Structure formats: C-alpha cells, structure tokens
CSV table of C-alpha atoms and ligand atoms in Angstrom, one decimal:
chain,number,residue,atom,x,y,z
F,1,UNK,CA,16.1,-15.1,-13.6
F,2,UNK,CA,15.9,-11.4,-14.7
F,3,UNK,CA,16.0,-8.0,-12.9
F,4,UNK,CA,15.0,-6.1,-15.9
F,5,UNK,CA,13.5,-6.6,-19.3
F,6,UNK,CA,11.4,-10.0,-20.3
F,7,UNK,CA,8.5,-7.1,-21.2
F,8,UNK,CA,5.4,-7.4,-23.6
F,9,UNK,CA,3.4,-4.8,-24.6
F,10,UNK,CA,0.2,-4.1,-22.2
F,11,UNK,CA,-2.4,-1.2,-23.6
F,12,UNK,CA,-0.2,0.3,-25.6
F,13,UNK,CA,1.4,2.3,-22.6
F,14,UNK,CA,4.0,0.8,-21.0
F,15,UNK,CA,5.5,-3.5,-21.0
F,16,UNK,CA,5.7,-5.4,-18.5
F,17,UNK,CA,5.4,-9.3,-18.4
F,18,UNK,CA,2.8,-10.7,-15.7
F,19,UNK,CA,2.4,-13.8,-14.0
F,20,UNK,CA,0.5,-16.7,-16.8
F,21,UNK,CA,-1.4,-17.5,-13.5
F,22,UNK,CA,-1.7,-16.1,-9.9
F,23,UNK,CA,0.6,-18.5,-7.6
F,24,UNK,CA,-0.1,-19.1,-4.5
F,25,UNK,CA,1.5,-16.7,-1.8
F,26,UNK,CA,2.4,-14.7,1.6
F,27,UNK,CA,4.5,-12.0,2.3
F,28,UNK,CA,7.4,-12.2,4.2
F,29,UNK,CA,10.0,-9.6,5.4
F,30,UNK,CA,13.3,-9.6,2.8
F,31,UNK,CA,15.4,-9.8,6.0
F,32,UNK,CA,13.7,-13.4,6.6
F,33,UNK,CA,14.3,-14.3,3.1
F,34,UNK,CA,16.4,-16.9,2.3
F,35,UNK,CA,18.1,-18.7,-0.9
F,36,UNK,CA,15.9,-20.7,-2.4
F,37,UNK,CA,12.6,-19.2,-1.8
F,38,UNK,CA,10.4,-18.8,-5.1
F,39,UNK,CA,8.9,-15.5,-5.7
F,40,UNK,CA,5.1,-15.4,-6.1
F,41,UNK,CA,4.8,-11.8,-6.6
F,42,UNK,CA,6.5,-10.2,-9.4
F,43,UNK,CA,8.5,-6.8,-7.9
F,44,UNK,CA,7.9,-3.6,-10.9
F,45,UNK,CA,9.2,-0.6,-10.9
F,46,UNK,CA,7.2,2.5,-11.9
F,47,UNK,CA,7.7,1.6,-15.5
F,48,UNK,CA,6.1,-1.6,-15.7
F,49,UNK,CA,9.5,-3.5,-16.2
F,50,UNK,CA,10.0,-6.5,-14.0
F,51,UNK,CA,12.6,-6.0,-11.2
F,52,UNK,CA,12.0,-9.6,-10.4
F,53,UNK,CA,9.9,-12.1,-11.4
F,54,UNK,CA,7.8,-14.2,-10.5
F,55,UNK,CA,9.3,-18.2,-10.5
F,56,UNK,CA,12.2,-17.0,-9.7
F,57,UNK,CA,14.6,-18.5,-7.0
F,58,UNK,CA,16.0,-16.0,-4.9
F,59,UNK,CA,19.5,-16.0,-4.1
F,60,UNK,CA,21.7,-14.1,-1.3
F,61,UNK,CA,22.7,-11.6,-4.3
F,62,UNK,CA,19.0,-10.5,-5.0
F,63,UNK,CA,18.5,-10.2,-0.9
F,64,UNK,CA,21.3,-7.5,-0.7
F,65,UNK,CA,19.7,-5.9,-4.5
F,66,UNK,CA,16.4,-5.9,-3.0
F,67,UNK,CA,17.4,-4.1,0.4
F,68,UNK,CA,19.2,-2.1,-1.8
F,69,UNK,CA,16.9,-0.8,-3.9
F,70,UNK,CA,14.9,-0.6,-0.8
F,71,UNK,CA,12.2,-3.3,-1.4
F,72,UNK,CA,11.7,-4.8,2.4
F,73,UNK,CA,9.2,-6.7,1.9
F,74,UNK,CA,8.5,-9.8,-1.3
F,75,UNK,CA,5.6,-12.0,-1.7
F,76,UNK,CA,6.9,-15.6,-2.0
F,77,UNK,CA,5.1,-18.8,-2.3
F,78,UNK,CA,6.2,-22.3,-0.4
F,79,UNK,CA,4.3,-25.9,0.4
F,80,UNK,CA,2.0,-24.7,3.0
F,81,UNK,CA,0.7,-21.2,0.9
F,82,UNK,CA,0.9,-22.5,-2.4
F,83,UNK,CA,-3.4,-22.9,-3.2
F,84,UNK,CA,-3.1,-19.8,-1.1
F,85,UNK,CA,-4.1,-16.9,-3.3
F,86,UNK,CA,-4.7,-13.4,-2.1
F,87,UNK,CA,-6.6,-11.0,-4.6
F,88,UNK,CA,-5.8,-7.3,-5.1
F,89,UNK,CA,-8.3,-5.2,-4.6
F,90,UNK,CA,-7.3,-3.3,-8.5
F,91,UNK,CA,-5.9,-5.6,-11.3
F,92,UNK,CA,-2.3,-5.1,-12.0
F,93,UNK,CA,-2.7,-3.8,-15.5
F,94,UNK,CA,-5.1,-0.7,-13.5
F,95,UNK,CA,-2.4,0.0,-10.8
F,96,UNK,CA,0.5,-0.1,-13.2
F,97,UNK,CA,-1.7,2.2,-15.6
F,98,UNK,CA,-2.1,5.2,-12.8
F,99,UNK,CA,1.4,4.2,-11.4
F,100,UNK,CA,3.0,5.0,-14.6
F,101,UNK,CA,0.3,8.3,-15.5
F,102,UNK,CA,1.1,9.7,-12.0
F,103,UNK,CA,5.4,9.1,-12.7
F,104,UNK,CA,4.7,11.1,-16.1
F,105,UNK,CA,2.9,13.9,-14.4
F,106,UNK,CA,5.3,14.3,-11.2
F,107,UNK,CA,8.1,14.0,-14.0
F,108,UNK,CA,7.2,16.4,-16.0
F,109,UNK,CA,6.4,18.9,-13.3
F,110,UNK,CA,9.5,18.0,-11.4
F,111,UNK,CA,11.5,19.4,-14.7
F,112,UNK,CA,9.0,22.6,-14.7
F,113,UNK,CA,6.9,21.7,-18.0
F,114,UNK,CA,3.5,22.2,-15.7
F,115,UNK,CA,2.4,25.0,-18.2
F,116,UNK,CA,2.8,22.4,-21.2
F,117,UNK,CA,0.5,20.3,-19.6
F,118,UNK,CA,-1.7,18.7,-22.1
F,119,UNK,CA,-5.2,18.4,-21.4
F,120,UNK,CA,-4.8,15.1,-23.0
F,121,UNK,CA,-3.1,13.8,-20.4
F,122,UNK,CA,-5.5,15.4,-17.2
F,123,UNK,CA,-7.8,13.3,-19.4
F,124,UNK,CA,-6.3,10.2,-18.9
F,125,UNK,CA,-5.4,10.8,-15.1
F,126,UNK,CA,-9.9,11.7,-15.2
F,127,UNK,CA,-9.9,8.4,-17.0
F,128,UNK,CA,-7.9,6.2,-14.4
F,129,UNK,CA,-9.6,7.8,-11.8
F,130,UNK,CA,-13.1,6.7,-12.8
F,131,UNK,CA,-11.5,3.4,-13.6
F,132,UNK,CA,-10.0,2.9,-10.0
F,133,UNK,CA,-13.9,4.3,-9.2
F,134,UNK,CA,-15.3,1.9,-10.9
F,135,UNK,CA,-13.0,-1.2,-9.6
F,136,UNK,CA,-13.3,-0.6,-6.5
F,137,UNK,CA,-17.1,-0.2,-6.3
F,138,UNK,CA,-17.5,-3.6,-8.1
F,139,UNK,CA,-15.4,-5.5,-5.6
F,140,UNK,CA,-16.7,-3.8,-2.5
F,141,UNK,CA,-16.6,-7.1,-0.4
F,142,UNK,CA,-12.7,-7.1,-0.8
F,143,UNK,CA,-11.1,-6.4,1.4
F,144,UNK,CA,-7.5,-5.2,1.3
F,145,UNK,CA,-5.2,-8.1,1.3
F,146,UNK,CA,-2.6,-7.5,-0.8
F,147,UNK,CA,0.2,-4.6,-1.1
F,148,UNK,CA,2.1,-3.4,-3.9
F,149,UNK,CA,5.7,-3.9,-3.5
F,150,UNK,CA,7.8,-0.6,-4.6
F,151,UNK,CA,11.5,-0.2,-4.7
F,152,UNK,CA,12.2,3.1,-3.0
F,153,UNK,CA,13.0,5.5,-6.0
F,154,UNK,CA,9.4,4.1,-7.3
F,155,UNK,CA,7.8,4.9,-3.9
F,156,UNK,CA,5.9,8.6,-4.6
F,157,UNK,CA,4.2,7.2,-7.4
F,158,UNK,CA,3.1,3.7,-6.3
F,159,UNK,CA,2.2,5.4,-2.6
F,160,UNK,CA,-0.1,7.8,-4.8
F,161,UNK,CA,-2.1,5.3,-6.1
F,162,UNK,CA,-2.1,3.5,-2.9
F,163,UNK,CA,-3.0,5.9,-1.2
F,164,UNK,CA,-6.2,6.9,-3.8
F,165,UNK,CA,-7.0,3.2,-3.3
F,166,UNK,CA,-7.6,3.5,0.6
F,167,UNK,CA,-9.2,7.1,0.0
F,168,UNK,CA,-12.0,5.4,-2.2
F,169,UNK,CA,-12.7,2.7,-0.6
F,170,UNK,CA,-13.1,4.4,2.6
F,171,UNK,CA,-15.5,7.2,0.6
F,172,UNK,CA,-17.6,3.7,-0.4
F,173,UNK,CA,-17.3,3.2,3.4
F,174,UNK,CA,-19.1,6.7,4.3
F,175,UNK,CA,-21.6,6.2,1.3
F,176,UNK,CA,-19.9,9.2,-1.0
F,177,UNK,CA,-22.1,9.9,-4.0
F,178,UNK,CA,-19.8,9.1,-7.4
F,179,UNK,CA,-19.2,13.2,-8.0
F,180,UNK,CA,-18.0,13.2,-4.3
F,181,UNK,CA,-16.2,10.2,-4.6
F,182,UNK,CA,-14.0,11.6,-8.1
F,183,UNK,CA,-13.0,14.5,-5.7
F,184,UNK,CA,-12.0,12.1,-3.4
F,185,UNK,CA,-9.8,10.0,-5.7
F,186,UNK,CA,-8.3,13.0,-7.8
F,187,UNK,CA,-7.3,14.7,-4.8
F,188,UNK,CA,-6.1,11.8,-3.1
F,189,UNK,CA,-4.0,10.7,-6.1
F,190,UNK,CA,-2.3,14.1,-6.3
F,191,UNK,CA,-2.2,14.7,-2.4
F,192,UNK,CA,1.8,14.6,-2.8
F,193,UNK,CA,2.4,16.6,-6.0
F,194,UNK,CA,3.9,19.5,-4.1
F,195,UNK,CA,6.7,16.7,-3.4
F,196,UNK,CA,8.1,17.5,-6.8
F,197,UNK,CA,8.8,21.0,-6.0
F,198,UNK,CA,11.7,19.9,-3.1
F,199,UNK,CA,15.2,18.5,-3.9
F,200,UNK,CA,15.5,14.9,-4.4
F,201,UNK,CA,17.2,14.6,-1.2
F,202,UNK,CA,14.4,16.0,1.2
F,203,UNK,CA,11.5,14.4,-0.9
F,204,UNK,CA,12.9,11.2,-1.8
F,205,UNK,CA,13.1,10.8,2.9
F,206,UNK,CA,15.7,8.2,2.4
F,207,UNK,CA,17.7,9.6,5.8
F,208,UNK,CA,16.6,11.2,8.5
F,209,UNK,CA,16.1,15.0,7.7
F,210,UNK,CA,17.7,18.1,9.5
F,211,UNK,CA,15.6,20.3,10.7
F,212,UNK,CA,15.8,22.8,8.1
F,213,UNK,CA,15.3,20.1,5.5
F,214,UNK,CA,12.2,18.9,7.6
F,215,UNK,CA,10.8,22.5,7.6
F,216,UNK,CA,11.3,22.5,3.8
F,217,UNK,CA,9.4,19.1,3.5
F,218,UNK,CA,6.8,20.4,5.4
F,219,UNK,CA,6.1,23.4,2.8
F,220,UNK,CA,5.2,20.4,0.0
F,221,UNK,CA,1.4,20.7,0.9
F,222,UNK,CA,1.1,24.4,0.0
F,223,UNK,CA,3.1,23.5,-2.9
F,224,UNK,CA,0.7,21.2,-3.9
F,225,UNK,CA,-2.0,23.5,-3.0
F,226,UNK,CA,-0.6,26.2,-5.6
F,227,UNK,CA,0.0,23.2,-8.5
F,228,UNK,CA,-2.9,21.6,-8.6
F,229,UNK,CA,-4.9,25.3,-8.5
F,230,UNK,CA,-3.0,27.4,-10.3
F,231,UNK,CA,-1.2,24.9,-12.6
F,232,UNK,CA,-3.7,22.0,-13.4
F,233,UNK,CA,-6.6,23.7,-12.7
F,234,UNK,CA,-8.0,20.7,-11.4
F,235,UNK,CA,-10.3,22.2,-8.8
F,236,UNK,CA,-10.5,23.7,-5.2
F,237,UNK,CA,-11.5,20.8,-3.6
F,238,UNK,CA,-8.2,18.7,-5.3
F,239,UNK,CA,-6.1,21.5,-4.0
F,240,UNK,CA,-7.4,21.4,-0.7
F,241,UNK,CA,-6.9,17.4,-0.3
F,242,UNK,CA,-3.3,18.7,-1.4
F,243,UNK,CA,-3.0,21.6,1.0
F,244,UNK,CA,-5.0,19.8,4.2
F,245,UNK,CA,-3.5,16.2,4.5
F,246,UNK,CA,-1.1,16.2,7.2
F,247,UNK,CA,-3.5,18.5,9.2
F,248,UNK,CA,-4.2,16.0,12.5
F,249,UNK,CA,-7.5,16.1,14.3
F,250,UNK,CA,-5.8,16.8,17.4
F,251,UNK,CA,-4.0,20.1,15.9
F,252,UNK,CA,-0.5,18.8,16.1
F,253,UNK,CA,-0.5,18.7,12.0
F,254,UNK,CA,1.2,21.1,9.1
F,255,UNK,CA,1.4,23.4,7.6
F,256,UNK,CA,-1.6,25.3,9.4
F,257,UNK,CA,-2.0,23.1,12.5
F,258,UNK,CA,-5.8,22.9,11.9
F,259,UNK,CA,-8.1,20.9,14.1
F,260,UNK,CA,-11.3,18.9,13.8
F,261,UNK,CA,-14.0,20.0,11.9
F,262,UNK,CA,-11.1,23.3,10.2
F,263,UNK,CA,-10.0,19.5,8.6
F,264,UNK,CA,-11.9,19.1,5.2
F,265,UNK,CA,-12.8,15.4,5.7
F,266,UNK,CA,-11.6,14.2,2.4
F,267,UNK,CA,-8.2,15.9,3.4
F,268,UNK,CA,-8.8,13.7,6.8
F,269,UNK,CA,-9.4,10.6,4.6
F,270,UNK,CA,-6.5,11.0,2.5
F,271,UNK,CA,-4.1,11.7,5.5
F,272,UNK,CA,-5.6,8.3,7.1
F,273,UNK,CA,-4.7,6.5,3.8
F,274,UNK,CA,-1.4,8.1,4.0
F,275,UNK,CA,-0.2,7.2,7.3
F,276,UNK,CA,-1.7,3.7,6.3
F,277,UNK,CA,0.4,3.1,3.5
F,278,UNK,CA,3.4,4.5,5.0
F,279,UNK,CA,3.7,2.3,7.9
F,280,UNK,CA,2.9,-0.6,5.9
F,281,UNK,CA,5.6,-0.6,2.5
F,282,UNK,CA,8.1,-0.1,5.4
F,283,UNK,CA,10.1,2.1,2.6
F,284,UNK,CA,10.4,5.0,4.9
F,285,UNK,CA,11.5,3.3,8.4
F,286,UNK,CA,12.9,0.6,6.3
F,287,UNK,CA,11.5,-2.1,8.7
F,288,UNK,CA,8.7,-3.9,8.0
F,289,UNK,CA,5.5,-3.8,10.5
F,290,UNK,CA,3.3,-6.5,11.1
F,291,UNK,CA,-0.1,-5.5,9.4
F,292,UNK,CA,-2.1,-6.3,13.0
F,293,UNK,CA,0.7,-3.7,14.3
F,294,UNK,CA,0.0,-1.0,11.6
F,295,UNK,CA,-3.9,-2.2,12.4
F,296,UNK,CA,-3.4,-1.2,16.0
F,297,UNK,CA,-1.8,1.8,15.2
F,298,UNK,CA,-4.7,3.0,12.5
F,299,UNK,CA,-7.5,1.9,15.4
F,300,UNK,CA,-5.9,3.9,17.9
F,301,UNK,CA,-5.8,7.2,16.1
F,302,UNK,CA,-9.3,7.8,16.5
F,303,UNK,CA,-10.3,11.2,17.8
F,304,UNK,CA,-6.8,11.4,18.2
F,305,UNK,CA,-5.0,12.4,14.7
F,306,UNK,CA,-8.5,11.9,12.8
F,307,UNK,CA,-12.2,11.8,13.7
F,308,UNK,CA,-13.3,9.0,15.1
F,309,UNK,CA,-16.1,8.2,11.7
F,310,UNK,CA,-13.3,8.0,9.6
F,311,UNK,CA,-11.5,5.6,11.5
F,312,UNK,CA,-14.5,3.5,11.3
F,313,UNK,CA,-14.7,4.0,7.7
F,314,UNK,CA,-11.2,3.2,6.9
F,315,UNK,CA,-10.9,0.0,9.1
F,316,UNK,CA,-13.9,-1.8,7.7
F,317,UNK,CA,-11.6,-2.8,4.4
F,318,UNK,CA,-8.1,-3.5,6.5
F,319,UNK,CA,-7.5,-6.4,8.1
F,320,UNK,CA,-4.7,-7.1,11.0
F,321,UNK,CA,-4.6,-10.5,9.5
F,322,UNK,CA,-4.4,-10.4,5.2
F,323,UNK,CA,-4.4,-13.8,3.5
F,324,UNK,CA,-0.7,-15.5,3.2
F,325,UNK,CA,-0.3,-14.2,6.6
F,326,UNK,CA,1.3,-16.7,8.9
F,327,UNK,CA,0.0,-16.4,12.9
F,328,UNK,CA,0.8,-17.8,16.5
F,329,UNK,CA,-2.5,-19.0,18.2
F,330,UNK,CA,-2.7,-19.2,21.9
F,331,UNK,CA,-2.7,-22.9,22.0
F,332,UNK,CA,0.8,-22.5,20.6
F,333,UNK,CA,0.1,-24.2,17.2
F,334,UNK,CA,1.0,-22.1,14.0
F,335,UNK,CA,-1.4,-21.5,11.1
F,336,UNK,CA,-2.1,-19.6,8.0
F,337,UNK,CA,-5.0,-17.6,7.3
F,338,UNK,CA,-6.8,-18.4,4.1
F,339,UNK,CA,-9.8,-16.2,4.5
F,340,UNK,CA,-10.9,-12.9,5.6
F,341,UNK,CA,-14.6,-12.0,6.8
F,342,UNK,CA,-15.0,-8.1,6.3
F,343,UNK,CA,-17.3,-8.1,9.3
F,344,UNK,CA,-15.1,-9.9,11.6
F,345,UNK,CA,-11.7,-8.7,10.9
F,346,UNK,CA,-10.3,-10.7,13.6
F,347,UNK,CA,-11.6,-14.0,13.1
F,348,UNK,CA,-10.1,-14.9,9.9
F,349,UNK,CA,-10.1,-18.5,8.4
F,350,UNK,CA,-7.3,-20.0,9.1
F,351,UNK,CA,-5.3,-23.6,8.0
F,352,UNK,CA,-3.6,-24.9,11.5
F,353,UNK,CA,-0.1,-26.3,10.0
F,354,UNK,CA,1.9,-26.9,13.1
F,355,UNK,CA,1.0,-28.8,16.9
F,356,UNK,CA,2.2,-26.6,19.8
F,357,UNK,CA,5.8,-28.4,19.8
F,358,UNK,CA,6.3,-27.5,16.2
F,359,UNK,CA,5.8,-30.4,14.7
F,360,UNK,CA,3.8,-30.1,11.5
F,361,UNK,CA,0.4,-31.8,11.6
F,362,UNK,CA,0.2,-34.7,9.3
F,363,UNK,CA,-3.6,-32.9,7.9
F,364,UNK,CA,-3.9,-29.2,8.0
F,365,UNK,CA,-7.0,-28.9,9.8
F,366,UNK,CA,-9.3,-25.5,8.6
F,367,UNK,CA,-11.9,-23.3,10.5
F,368,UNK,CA,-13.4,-19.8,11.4
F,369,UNK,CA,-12.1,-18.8,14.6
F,370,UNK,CA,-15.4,-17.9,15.8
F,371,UNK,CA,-16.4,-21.0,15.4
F,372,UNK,CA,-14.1,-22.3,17.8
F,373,UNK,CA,-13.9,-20.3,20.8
F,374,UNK,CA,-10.9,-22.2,22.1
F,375,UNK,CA,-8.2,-20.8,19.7
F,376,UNK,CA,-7.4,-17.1,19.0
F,377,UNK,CA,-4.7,-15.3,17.1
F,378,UNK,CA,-1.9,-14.1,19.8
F,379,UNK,CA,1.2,-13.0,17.3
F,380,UNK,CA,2.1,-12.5,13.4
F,381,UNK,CA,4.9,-14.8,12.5
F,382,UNK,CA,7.5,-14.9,9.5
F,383,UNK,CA,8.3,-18.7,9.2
F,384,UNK,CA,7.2,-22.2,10.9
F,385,UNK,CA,8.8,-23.1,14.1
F,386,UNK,CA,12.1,-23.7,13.5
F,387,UNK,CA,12.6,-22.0,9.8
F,388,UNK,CA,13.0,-18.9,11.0
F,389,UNK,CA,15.6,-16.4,9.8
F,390,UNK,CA,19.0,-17.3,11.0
J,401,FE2,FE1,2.5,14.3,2.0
C-alpha cells in the first residue's frame, strides 16, 4: 500500500496510476470505515499522484490520514457491491486534465504572475472546456452517480471542475446552444478564481471564519470579476458568472444582494452547482450528507435561493439515490441500488440483500421499485444491519 508515488505518465501532463479495471463499489463515510475494507476508488490529489489506491486494505492509520487530510468520504468495494459499478459522468484522465490546468492557473495567480499568463495556457483551459463540452453531451443519459473524492488542500481545484460539471449538464438540461454552453463552462470553471486573491487562511474555510475574515471572503466574487476581465480577458459574461454566483434569488446573496431576474441565469446555474457540490464532498462541514439529504436540500431551494426552472434543470441529472448506495426500505429489509432511471429519480433499481430481521437473504432478489408498489426507499444507510460503525 502507497500514499504517494506508484505514477505513470498520462498525456504528457501529469502521472498518476489508475485502476487496470473499474471494481465494483459504494461510498461510505471514513468515520464508518473500518480496517480491512478494500478501496475501490483511488483517492488523488490535485497532481494526479495517488493518495491511496485502489486494492488497498485500509487500516486505522490511513482512517486518522484520511480525516486528516480532510477526505470524509472513500469509495470502497465489499461482497454485496462488488459487480456494482457506478460510471462517472467525465473519464478520470478528463477530470484530472482540468483539475491539474485549473491548480496551474489559480497557482500562478495566487503568486501574482497573472500578467505572464500565456495564451498558451487560456488555450488549453478553451481546450478542456470543449472537452468537458463534448463528454458531457455524449453521455447525456448519465446521470450523476459518482463524486470525486478531494483531500481538503486539493478542494478549490477539484470543486472547480465539479462545479463546471453540474453547470453543463444543467445548460444541456435548459437546451443551451454550444456557444452558450462554452460561456457556461468557462465561467463556471473560474467562478472561484477571485479565491486566490485572499490569505490561505480565509480561502482555504478550514475553521469557522470571524466576521471580518467572512466579510473579506465575501469580496472573492468581485475579485474574480476584475481577474478574469481585466487579467485573462476571458470575456464579460466569464466575469459576470465570477462576480454573480452567490447572488440568491431571494436577495439574501453577496456581494450586491441581487434578486431574481438582476441574477444572470448562468451565474444562478453556477451558484446551484456550487451549493451542490459543497454539501456533497462534506470538505467544508466536514460531515458527510446523505445524497437524498443534499437532494432535499437542492429541491427545496426553488424560488427560494434560485428560480424555480433551474432547479428543474439541475435535478434532472442528480439522484437522492447514486448507485453503491445502500438504503432502508419500509418493509425493513436492506438493499443496494444498482440502477438509476433519469426519469424516475426515486425509483431506482435496487438488489434486496437483507430480510427485515437482518438476516441476509440466501438470493439477492432485484427489481424497479415501481414495479412493486409494496416497497419504497424510507432511509440511506452506511452498512448492513449489524456492521455498522462501532
Ligand atoms: Fe465562491
């Protein structure tokens, strides 16, 4: 077992060793970790080095280095997920690409180079843009089942691309034309540039922030606004995603506390995405939420923090219930969902595993919950009756 190194060269940008094959998986909470779970997922930083990988056996040392290094959440495989196989919605070699473009370009503007900016390197952000364009249009019936697991100091960067990720596919939701949806993305993948401008203490959010330091974090749009206009020239529109994207529908945003329609609706979209991602890497409360939880959460927000439409959007490609997920029906029997329906987001398929009493069922029995009208989906659950974290 490794935390760092084991790399080989992938496009000639950065190394980083992959999986030979995709192993079956769910996601558990590190805090219901325990020794002798096998990682499924390997855990990268922003570099493309391997943090952990995947075959590995965890131990109690690499729980305490994981919450550590504030990674809360680890995709591991065991007897009941292992055919289970959950696809992301960008390959790996795409998200570690932009993940390791966007580190380059926050770094260098963090240590004031912006004027050097090459337009080489604008070009290749362009390129990865298109190419998360392009990705995502050709698996539009994905939906999004998978999340990329980020130590904390790797956050910004991986939350970027996240967060361009849910943008896009929420711009494919609203039927964006291509030129409208490369706004989208570019502005949406820089959206927290002006973070570079603050002191590592107040962007990096790993405490609670005074008040001044809050009122300085809350300056990080304009910031934005002025870098990617004045400094990257990347257009108004990009700057305005930047400058607009904690704005709330209701008016209860920063920095300008605009309302409704004063919103630009790609800053809206990329503020949904935002919130979204936040709540789910569970990097800045440093608790992990259930995704039907977060799904609440995102449902409830319409005509609320954003419009109502976008809501709509955005929900059609989340689901409460990803695959690897591991749920309490109301008969009291335990199961796994295997399958997602993006028109039925809560009617997954799902593999029943355990009777009511716990005991494990000597066949795994599959169906679509709508097809039996019986059972439903009453909790998210972290381990089998009686496995769980003690
Ligand atoms: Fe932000």
């Amino acid at each position: 077992m490794m935390w760092y190194g084991d790399r080989f060269k992938l496009h000639g940008l950065f190394s980083v060793r992959l999986c030979q094959e995709v192993s079956g998986m769910r996601r558990i909470s590190v805090y219901s970790l325990k020794p002798g779970h096998l990682v499924a997922r390997p855990v990268y930083n922003s570099s493309g080095q391997v943090l952990l990988q995947c075959g590995a056996r965890v131990s109690k040392r690499y729980i305490d280095r994981l919450l550590e290094m504030g990674v809360f959440t680890l995709y591991i495989e065991d007897d009941f997920s292992a055919d289970i196989k959950p696809e992301d919605i960008i390959s790996d070699e795409l998200r570690m690409r932009s993940n390791l473009l966007i580190k380059n370009l926050f770094s260098r503007q963090k240590a004031g180079h912006a004027r050097g900016q090459t337009s080489a390197e604008m070009a290749r952000i362009t390129a990865v843009v298109n190419d998360i364009i392009d990705e995502l249009l050709a698996n539009r019936s994905t939906m999004i089942n998978l999340m990329d697991i980020r130590a904390h100091d790797d956050y910004l960067f991986g939350h970027s691309v996240n967060v361009c990720v849910l943008a896009v596919l929420t711009g494919i939701a609203l039927h964006f034309s291509r030129t409208k949806l490369f706004h989208l993305a570019m502005g949406s993948l820089l959206h927290d540039i002006g973070i570079t401008r603050l002191d590592r203490g107040i962007g990096g959010r790993k405490r609670e922030l005074t008040a001044e330091e809050r009122r300085q974090f809350e300056m990080h749009p304009l910031y934005g606004y002025e870098i990617l206009s004045r400094d990257l020239h990347t257009g108004k529109l990009c700057a305005i995603i930047a400058l607009q994207h904690h704005e709330r529908y209701s008016g209860h945003g920063y920095p300008k506390g605009l309302q409704q329609d004063e919103i630009h609706e790609m800053a809206a979209i990329t503020g949904l995405a935002d919130m979204y991602d936040e709540l789910t890497s569970a990097v800045i409360q440093q608790r992990v939420l259930p995704p039907n939880e977060v799904y609440e959460m995102i449902s409830g927000a319409g005509d609320s923090l954003f419009a109502f439409n976008l809501v709509k959007a955005f929900l059609t490609n989340i689901t409460p219930y990803p695959v690897g997920t591991l749920v309490k029906l109301n008969t009291g029997e335990t199961a796994i969902v295997i399958e997602n329906n993006k028109g039925l987001p809560l009617y997954p398929k799902i593999r029943v595993l355990c009777h009511e009493d716990g005991r494990l069922l000597k066949e795994p029995v599959e169906l679509w919950l709508p097809e039996d009208r019986t059972k439903t989906i009453v909790a998210v659950v972290e381990n089998l009756p009686g496995q769980e974290a003690g």
